[in-house]
PDB file of C-alpha atoms in Angstrom:
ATOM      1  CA  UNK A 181      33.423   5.338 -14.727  1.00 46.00           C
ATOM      2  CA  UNK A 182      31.453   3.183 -12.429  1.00 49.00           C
ATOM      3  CA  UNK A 183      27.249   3.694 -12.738  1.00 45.00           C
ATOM      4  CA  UNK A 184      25.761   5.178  -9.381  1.00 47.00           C
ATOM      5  CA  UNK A 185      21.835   4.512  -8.456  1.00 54.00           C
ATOM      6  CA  UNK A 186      19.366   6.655  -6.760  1.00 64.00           C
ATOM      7  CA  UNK A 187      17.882   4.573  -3.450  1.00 78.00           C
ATOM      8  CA  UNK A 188      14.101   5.064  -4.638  1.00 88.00           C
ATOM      9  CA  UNK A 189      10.539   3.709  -2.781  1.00 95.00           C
ATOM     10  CA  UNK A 190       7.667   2.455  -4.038  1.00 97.00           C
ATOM     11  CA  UNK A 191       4.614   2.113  -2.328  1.00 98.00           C
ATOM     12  CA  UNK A 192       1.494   0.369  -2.678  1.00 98.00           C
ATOM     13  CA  UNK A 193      -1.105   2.224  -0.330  1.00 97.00           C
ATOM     14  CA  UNK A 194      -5.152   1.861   0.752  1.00 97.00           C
ATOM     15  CA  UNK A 195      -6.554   3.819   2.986  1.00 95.00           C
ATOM     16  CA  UNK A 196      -9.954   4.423   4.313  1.00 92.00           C
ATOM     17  CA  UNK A 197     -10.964   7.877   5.728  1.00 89.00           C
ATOM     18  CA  UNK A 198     -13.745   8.325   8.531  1.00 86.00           C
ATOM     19  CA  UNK A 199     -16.551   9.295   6.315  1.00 87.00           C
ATOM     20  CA  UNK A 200     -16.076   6.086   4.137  1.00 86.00           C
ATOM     21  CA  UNK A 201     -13.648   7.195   1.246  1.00 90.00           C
ATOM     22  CA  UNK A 202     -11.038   4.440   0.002  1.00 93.00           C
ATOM     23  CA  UNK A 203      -7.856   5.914  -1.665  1.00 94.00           C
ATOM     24  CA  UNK A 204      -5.985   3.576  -3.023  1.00 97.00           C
ATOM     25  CA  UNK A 205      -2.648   4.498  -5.088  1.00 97.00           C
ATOM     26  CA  UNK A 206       1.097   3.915  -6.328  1.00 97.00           C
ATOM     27  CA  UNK A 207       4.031   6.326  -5.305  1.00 96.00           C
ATOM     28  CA  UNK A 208       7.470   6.637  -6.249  1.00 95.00           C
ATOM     29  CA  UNK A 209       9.626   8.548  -3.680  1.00 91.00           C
ATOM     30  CA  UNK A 210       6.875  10.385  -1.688  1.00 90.00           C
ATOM     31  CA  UNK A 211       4.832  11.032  -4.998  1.00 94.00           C
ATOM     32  CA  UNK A 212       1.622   9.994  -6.594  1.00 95.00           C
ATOM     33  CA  UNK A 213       2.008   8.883  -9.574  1.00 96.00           C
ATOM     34  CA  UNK A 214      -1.593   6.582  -9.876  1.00 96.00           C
ATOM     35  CA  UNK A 215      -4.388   6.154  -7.857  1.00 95.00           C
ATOM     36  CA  UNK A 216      -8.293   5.375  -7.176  1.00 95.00           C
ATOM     37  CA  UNK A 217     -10.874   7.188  -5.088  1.00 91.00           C
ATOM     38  CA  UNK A 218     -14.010   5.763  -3.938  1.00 88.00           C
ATOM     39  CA  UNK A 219     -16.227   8.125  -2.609  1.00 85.00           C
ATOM     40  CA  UNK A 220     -18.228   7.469   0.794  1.00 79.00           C
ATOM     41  CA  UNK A 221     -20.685   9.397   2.099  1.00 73.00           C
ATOM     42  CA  UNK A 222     -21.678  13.127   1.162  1.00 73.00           C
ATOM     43  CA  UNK A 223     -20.614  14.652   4.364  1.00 80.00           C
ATOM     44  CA  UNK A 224     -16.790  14.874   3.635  1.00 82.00           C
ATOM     45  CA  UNK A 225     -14.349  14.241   6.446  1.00 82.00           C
ATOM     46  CA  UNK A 226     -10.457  13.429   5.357  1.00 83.00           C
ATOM     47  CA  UNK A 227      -9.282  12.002   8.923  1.00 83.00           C
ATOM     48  CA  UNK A 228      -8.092   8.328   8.420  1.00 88.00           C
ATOM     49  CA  UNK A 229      -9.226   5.772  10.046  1.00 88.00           C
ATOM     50  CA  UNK A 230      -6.678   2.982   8.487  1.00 89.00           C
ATOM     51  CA  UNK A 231      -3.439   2.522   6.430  1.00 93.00           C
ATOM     52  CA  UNK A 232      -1.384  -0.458   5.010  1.00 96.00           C
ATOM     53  CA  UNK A 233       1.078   0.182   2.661  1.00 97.00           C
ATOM     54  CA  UNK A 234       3.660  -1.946   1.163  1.00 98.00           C
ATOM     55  CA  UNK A 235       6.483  -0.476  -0.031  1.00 97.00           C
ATOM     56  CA  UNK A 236       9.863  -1.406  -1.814  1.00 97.00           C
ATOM     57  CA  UNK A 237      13.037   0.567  -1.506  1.00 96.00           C
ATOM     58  CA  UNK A 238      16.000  -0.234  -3.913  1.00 94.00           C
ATOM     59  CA  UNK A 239      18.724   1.028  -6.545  1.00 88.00           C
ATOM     60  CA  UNK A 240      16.976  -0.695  -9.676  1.00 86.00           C
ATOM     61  CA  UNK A 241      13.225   0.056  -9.067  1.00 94.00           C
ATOM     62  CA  UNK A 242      10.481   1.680 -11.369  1.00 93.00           C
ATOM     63  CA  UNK A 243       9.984   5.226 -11.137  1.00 91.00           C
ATOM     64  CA  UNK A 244       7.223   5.407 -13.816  1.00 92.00           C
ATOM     65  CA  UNK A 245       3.163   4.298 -12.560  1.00 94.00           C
ATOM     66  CA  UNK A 246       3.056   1.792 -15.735  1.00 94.00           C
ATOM     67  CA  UNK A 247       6.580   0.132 -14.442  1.00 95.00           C
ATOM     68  CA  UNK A 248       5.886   0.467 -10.507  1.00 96.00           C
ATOM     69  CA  UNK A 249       2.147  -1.169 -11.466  1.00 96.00           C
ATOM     70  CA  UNK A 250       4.185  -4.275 -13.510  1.00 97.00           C
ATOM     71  CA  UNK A 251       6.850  -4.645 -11.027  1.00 97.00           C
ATOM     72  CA  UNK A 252       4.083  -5.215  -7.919  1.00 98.00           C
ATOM     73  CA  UNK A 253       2.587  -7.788 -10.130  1.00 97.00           C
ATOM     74  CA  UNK A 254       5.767  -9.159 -11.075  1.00 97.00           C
ATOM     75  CA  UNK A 255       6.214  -9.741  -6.952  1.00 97.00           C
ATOM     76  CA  UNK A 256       2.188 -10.384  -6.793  1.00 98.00           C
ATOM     77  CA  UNK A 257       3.211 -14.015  -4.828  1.00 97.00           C
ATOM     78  CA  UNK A 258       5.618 -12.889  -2.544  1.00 97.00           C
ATOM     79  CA  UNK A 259       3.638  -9.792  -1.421  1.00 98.00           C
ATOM     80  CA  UNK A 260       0.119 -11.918  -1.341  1.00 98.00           C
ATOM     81  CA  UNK A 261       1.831 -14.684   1.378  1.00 97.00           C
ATOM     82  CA  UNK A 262       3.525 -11.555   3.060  1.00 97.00           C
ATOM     83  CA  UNK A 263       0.010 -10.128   3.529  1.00 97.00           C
ATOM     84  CA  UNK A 264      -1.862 -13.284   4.677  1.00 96.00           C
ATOM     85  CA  UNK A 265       1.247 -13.787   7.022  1.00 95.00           C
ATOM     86  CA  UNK A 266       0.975 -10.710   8.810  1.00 93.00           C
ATOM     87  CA  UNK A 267      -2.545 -11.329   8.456  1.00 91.00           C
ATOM     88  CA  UNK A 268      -1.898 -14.405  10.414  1.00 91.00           C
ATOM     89  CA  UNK A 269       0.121 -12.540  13.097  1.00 88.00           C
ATOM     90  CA  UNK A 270      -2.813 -10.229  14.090  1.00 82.00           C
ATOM     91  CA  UNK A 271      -5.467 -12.552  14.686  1.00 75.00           C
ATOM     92  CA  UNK A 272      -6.448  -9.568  17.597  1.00 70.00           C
ATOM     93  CA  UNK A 273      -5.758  -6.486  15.532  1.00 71.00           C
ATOM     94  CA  UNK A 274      -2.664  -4.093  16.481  1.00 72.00           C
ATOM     95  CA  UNK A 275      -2.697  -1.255  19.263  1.00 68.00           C
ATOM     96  CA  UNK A 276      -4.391   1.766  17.869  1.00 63.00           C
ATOM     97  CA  UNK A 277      -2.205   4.199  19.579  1.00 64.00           C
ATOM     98  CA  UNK A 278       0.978   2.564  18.588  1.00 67.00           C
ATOM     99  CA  UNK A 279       3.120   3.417  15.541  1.00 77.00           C
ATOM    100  CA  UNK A 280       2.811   2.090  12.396  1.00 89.00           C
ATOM    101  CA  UNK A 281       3.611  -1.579  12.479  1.00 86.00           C
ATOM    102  CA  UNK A 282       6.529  -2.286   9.715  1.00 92.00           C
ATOM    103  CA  UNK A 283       7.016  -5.635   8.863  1.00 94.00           C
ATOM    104  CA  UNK A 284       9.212  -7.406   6.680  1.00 96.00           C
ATOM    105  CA  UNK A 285       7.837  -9.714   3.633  1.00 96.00           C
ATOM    106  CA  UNK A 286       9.950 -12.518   3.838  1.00 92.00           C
ATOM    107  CA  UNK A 287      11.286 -13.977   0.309  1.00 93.00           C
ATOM    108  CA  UNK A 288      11.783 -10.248  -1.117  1.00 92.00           C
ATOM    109  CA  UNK A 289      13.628  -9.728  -4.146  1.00 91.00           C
ATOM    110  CA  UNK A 290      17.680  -9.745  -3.800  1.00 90.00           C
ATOM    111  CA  UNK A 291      19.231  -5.600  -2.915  1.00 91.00           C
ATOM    112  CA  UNK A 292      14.835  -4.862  -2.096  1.00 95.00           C
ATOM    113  CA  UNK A 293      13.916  -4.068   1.176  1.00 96.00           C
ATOM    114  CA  UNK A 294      10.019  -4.824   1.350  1.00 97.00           C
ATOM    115  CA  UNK A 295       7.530  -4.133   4.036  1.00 97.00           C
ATOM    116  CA  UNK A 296       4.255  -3.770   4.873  1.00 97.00           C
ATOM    117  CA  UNK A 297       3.360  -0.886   6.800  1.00 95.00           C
ATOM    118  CA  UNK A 298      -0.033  -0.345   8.818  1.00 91.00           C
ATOM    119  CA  UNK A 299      -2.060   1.711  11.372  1.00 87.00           C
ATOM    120  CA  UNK A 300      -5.312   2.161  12.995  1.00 84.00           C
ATOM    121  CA  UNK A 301      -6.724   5.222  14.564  1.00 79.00           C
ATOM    122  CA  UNK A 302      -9.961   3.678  15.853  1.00 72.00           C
ATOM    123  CA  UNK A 303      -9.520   0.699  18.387  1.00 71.00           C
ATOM    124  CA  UNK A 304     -13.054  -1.417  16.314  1.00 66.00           C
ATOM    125  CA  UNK A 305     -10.746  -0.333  13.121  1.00 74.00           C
ATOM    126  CA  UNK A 306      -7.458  -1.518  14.527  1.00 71.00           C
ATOM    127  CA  UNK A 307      -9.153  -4.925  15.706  1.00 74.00           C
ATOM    128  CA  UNK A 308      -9.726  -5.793  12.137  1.00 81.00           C
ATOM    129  CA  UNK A 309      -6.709  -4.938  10.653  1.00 85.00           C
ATOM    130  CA  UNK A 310      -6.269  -8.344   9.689  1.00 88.00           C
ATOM    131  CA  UNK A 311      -9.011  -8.361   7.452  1.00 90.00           C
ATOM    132  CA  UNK A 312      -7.492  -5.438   5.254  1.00 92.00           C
ATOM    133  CA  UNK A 313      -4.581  -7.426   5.141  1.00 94.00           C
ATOM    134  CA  UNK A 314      -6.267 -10.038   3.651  1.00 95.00           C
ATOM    135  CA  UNK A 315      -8.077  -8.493   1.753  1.00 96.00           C
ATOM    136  CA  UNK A 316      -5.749  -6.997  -0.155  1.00 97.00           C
ATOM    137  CA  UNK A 317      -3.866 -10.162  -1.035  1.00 98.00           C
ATOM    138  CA  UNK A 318      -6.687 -11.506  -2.191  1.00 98.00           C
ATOM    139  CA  UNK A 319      -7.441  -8.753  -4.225  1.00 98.00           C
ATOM    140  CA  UNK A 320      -4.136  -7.801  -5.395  1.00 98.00           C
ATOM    141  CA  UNK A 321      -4.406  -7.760  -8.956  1.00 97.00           C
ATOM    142  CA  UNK A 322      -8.128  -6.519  -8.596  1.00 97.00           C
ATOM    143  CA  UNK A 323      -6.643  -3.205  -7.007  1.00 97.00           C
ATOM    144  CA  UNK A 324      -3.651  -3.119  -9.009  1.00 97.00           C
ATOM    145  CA  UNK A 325      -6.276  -2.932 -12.174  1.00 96.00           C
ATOM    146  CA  UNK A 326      -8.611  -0.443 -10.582  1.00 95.00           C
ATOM    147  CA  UNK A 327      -5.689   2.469 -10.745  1.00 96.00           C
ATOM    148  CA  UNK A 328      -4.988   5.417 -13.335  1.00 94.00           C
ATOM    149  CA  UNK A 329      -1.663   6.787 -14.017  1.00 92.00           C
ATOM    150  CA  UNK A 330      -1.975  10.404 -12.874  1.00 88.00           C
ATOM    151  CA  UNK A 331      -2.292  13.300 -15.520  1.00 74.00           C
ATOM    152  CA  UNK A 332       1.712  15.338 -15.264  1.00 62.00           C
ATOM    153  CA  UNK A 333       0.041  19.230 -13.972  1.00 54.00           C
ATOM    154  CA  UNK A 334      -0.222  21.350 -16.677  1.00 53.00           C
ATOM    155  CA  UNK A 335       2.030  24.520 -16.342  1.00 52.00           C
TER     156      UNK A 335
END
């Protein structure tokens, strides 16, 4: 009997919101499954002003926060030089009212599809995409540390 695999994606996301929030998280498939909130200001307001994700989609990925946490640091290299390449690409920012931009790290795993996904709402925001980008690689680990598995809902 031949062994099938589930396509699965993992994500590595930041965002900020308008009123200053950072959310910054690992998901499996659409799903939360660890994350870090840093609260803003007092005066809530959940619109957001900025994404970048990077995300991995393959047959033998993680599906558990501890193993999706180990295999982004496991790739820490090739996603860092991904970042400060697209980084590199956007020395203007990206269009605010365009779609995402997906871009491909170069030097992914073999079977892994791995990309780097942003957007900007707010034309000053989208300007400085760059520096998120950048950011974030040279913070990898640094974020990567700052996350908690999420608590399973109690039923």
């Amino acid at each position: 009997m031949r062994e099938t695999f589930v396509v699965a994606t993992i994500s590595f996301y930041r965002q900020r919101r308008r009123d200053g929030d950072l959310r910054m998280g690992l998901e499996v498939s659409g799903d939360t499954v660890a994350q870090q909130f840093i609260e803003g200001s007092d005066e809530p307001d959940p619109a957001i002003e900025w994404f970048l994700d990077v995300r991995a989609q393959g047959n033998r990925l993680p599906r558990s926060a501890l193993g999706i946490e180990k295999w982004f640091r496991d790739h820490a290299a090739v996603i860092r030089t991904g970042l400060r390449a697209l980084a590199d690409q956007l020395p203007a920012g990206i269009d605010a009212d365009s779609w995402p931009l997906q871009w491909p790290i170069p030097g992914a795993p073999a079977a892994i599809k791995l990309h780097i996904v942003c957007s900007a709402i707010r034309r000053s925001r989208a300007l400085a995409i760059s520096d998120q980008l950048r950011d974030t690689a040279d913070h990898w680990e640094d974020y990567l540390n700052q996350l908690r598995p999420l608590e399973p809902a109690q039923g």
